[in-house]
PDB file of C-alpha atoms in Angstrom:
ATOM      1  CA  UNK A 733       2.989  26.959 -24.830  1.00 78.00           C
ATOM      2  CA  UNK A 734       1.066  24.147 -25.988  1.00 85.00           C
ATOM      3  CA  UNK A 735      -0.300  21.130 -23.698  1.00 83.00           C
ATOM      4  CA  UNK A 736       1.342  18.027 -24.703  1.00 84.00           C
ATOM      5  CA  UNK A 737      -1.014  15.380 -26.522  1.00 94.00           C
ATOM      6  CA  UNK A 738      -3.106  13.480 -23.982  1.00 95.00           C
ATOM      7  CA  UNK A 739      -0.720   9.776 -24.673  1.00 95.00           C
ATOM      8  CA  UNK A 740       2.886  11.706 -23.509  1.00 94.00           C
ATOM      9  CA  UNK A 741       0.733  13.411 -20.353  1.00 94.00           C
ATOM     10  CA  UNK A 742      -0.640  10.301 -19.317  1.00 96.00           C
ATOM     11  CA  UNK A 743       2.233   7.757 -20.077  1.00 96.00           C
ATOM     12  CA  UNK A 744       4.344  10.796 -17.421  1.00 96.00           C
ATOM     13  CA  UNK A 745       1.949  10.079 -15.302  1.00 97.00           C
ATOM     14  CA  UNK A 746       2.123   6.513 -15.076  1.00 97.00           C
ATOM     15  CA  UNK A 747       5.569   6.445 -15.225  1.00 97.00           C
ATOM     16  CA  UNK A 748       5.701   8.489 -12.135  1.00 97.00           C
ATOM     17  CA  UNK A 749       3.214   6.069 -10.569  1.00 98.00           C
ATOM     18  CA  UNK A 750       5.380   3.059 -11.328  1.00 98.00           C
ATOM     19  CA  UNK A 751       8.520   4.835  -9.861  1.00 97.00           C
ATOM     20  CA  UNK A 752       7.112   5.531  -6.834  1.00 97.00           C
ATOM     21  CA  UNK A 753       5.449   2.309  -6.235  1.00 98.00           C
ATOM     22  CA  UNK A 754       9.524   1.213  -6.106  1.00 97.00           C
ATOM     23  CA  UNK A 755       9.898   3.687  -2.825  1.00 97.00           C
ATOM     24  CA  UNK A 756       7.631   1.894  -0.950  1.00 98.00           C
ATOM     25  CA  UNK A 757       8.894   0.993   2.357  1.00 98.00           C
ATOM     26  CA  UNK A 758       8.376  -2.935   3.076  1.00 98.00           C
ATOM     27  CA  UNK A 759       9.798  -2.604   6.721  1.00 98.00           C
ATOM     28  CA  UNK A 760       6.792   0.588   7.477  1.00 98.00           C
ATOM     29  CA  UNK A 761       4.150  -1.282   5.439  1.00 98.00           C
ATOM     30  CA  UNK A 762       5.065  -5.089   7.022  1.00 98.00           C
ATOM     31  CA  UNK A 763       5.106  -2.979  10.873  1.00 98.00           C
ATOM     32  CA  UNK A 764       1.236  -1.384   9.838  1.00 98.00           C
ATOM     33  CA  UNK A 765       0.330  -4.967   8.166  1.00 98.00           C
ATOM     34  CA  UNK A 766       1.237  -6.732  11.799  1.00 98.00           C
ATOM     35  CA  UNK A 767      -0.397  -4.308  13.488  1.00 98.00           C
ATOM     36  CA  UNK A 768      -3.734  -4.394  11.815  1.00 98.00           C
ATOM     37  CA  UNK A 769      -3.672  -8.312  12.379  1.00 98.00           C
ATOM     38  CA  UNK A 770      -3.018  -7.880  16.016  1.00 98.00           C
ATOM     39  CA  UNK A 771      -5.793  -5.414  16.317  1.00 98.00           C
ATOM     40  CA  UNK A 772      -8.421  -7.609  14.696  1.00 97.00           C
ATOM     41  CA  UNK A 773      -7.459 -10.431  16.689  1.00 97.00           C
ATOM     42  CA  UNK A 774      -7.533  -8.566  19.771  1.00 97.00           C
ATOM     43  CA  UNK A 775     -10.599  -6.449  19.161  1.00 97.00           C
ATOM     44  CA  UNK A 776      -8.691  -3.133  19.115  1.00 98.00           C
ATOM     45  CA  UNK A 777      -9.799   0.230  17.170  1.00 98.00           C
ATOM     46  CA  UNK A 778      -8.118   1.900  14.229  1.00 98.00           C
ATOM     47  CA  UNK A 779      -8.724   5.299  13.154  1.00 99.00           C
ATOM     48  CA  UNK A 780      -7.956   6.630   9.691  1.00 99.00           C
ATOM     49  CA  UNK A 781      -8.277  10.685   8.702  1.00 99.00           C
ATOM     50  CA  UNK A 782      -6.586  13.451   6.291  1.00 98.00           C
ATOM     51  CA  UNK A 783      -8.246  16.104   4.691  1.00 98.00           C
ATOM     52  CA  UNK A 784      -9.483  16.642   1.446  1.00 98.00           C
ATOM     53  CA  UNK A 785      -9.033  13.695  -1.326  1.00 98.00           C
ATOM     54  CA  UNK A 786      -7.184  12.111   2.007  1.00 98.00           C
ATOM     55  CA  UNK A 787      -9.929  12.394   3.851  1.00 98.00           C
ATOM     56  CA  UNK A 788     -12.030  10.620   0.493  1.00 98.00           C
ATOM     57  CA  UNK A 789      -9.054   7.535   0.791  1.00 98.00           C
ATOM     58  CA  UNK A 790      -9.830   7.536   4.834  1.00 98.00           C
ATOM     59  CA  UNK A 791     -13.964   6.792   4.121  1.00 98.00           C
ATOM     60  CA  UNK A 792     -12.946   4.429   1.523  1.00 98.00           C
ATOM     61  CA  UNK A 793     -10.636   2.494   3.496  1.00 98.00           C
ATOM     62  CA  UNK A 794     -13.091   2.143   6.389  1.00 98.00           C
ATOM     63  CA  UNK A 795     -15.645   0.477   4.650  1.00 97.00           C
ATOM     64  CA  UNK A 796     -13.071  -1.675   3.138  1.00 97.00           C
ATOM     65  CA  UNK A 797     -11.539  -2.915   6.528  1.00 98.00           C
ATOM     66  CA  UNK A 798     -14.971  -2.909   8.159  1.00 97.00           C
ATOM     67  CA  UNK A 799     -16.320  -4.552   5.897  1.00 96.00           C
ATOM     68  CA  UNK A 800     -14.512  -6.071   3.148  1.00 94.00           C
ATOM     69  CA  UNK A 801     -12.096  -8.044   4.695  1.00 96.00           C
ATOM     70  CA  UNK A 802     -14.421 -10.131   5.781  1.00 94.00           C
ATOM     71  CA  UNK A 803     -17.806 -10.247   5.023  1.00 91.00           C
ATOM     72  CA  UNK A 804     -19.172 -12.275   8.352  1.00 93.00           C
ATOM     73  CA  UNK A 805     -21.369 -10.176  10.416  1.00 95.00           C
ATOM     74  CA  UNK A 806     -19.179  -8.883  12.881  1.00 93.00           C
ATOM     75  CA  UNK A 807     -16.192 -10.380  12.193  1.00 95.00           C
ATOM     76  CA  UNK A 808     -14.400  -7.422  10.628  1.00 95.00           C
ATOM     77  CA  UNK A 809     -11.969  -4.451  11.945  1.00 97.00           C
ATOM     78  CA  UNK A 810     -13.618  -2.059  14.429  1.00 98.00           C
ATOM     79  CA  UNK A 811     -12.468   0.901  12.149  1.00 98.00           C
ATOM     80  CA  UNK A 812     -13.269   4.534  12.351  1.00 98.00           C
ATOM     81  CA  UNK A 813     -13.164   7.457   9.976  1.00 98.00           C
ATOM     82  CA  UNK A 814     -13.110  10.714  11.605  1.00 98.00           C
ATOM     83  CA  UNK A 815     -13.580  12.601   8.708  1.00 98.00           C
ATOM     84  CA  UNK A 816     -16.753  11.031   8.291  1.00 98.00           C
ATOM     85  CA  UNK A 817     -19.395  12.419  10.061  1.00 98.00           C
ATOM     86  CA  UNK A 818     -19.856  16.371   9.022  1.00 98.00           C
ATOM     87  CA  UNK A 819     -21.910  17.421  12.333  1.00 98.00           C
ATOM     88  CA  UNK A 820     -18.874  16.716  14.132  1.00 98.00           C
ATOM     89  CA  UNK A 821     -16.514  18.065  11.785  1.00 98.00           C
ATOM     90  CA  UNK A 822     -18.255  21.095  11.734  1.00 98.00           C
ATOM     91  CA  UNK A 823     -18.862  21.119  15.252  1.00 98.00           C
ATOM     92  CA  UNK A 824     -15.435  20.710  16.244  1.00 98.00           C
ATOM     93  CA  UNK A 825     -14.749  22.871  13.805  1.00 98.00           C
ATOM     94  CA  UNK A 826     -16.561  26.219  14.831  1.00 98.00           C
ATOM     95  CA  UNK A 827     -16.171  25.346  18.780  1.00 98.00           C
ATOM     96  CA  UNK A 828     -12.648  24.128  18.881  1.00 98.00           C
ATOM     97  CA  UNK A 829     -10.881  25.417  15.511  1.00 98.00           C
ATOM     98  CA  UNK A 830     -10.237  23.004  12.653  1.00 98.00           C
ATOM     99  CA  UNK A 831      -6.889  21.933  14.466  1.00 98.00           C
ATOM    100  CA  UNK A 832      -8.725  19.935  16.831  1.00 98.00           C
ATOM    101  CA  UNK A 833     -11.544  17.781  14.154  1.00 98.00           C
ATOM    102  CA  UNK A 834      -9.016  14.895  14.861  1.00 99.00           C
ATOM    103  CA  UNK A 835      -7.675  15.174  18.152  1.00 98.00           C
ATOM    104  CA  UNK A 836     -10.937  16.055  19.711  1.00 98.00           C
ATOM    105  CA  UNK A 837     -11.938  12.933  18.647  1.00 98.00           C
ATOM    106  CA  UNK A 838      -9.659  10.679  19.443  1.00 98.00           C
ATOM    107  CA  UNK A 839      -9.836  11.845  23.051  1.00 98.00           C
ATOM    108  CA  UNK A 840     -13.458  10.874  22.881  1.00 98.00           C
ATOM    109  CA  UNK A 841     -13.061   7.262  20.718  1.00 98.00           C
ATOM    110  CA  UNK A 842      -9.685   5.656  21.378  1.00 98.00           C
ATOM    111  CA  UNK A 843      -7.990   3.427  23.844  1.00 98.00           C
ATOM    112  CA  UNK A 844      -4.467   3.097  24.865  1.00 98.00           C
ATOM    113  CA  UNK A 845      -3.199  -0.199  22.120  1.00 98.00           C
ATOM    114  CA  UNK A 846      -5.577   1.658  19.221  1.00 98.00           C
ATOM    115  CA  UNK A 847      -4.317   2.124  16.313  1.00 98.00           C
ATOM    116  CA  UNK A 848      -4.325   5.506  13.886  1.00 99.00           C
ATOM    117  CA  UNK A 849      -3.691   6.003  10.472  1.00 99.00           C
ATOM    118  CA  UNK A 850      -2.878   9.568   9.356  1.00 99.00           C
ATOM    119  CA  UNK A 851      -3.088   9.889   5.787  1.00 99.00           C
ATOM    120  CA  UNK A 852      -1.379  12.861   3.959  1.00 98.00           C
ATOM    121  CA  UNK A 853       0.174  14.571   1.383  1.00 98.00           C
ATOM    122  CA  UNK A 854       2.552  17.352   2.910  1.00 97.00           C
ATOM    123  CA  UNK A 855       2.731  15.675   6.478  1.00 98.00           C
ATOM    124  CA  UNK A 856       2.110  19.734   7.877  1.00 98.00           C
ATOM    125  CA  UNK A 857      -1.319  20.013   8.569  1.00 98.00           C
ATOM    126  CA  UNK A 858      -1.960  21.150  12.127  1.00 98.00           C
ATOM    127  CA  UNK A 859      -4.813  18.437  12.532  1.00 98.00           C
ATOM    128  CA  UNK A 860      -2.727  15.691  11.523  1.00 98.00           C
ATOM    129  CA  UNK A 861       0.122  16.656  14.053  1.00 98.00           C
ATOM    130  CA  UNK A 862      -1.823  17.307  16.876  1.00 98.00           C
ATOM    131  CA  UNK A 863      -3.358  13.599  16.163  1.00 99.00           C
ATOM    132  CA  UNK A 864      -0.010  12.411  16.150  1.00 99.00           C
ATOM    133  CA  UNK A 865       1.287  14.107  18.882  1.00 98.00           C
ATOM    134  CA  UNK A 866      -1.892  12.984  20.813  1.00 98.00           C
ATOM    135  CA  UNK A 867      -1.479   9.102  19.491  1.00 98.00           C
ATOM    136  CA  UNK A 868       2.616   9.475  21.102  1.00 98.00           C
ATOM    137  CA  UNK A 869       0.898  10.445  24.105  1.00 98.00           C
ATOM    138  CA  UNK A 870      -1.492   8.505  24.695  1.00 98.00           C
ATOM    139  CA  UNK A 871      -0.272   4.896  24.039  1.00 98.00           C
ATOM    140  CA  UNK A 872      -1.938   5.012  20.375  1.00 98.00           C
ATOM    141  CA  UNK A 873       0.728   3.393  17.355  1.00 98.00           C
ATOM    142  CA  UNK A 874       0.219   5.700  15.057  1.00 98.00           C
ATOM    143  CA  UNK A 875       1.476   5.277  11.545  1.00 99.00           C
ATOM    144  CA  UNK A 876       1.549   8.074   8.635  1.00 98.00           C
ATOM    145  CA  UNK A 877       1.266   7.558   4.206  1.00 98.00           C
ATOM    146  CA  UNK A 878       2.961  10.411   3.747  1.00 98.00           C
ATOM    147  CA  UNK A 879       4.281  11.905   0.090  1.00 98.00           C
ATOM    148  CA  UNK A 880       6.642  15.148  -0.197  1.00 98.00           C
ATOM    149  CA  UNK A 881       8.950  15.682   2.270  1.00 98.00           C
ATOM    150  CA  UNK A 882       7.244  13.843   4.862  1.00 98.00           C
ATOM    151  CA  UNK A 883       6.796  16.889   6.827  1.00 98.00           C
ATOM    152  CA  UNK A 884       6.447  17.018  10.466  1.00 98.00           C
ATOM    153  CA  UNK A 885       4.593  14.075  10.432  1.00 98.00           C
ATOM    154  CA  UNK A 886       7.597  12.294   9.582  1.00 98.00           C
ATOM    155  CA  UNK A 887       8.867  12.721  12.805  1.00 98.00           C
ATOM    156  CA  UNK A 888       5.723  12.647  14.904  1.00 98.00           C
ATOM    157  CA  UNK A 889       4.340   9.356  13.621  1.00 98.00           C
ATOM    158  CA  UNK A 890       5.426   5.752  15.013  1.00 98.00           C
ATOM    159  CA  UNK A 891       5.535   4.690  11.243  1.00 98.00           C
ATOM    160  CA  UNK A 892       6.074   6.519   8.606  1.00 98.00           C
ATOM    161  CA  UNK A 893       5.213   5.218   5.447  1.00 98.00           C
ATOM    162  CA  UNK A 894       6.766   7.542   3.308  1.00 98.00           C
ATOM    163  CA  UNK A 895       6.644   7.950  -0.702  1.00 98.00           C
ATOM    164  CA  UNK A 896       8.837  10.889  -1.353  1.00 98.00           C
ATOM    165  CA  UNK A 897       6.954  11.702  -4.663  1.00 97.00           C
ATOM    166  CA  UNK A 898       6.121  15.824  -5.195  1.00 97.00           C
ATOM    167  CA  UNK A 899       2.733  14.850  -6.690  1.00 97.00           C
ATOM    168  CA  UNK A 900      -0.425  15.409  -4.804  1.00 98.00           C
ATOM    169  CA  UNK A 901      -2.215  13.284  -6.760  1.00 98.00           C
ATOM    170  CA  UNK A 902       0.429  10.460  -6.773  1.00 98.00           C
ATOM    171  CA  UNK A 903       0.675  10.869  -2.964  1.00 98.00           C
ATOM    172  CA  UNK A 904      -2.939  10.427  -2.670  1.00 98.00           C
ATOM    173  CA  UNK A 905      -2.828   7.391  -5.348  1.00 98.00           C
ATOM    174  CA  UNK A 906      -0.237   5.469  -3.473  1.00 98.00           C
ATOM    175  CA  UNK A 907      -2.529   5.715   0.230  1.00 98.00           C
ATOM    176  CA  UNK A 908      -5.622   3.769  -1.618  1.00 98.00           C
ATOM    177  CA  UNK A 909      -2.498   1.673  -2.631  1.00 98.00           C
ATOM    178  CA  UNK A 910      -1.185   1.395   0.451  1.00 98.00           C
ATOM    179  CA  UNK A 911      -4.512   0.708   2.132  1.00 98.00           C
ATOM    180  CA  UNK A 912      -5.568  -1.739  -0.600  1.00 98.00           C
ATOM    181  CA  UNK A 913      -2.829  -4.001   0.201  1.00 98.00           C
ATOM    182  CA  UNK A 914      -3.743  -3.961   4.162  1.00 98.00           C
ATOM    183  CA  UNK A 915      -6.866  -5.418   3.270  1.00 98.00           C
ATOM    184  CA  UNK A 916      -6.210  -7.905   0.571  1.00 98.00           C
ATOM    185  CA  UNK A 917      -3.810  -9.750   3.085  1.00 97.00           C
ATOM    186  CA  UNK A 918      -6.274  -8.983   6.111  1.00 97.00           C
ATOM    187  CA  UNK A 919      -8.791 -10.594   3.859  1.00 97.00           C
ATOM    188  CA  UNK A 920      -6.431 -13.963   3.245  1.00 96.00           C
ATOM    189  CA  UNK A 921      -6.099 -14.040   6.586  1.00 95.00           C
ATOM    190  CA  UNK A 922     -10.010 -14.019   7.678  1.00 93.00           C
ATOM    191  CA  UNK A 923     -10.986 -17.639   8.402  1.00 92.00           C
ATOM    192  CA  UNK A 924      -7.482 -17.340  11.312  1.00 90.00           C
ATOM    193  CA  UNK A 925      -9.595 -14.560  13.091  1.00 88.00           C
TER     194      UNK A 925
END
């Protein structure tokens, strides 16, 4: 079978994109938006992780909430991305099992009113839930960008934000999406902080 020419693969692809930007959920995304103002206002912490390219989007969103929402010293979110630092990855890793990277963690870092943002594709990975489940717990709001089915996470998270798109890459696409809009309207917002 032959590949199809590179202009019918990509215009797919962006045709997928532009469908699933129209299953966005503006009740989920509105509910994270509100919370992310009430946390900078009040001083609270948010953590964001995933794995793999998720783990990528939760670095990149990070910097962009600790930073480029508002570009006074120290008037930004107090953000977290667990995936970030590798000697405790790898710690947690090899002493606790890769389950507990996130969990471990947020046992460590966050305070009851915190806020975490899972971000991933399938919604299955045993990290992710036992963040979740630890976030119910534990008087965290926890909210999930989730793609597929949702998974377990689904169920587990406060919020879902779910994009029921069978695409990793889409699923991945729409969290930067997701996160870029949190901080464009954080940022309009920066002079009422």
């Amino acid at each position: 079978m032959t590949p199809p020419v590179f202009s019918t693969f990509s215009n797919g692809y962006v045709s997928r994109l532009k469908s699933a930007l129209d299953l966005l959920p503006q009740a989920e995304l509105e509910a994270l938006a509100v919370a992310l103002m009430t946390a900078w206002r009040e001083k609270r912490q948010v953590f964001i992780f995933g794995n793999g390219g998720s783990a990528g989007n939760a670095i990149h969103l990070a910097n962009d909430y600790l930073y480029g929402i508002s570009k006074q010293l120290g008037k930004a979110l107090k953000v977290h991305a667990l995936p970030a630092n590798s000697a405790v990855l790898t710690c947690l890793a090899n002493d606790e099992g890769y389950d507990s990277i996130f969990i471990q963690q947020l046992a460590v870092l966050a305070n009851p009113g915190d806020i975490a943002i899972a971000l991933s594709g399938s919604g299955n990975s045993p990290n992710i839930l036992r963040a979740l489940e630890y976030c119910r717990d534990n008087q965290i709001q926890s909210f999930a960008v989730l793609g597929f089915s949702g998974g377990q996470a689904k169920a587990l998270a406060h919020h879902a934000i779910h994009i029921p798109i069978d695409d990793m890459q889409i699923s991945e696409d729409l969290q930067l999406v997701v996160g870029h809009l949190m901080m464009q309207w954080l940022h309009m917002h920066k002079d009422q902080i």
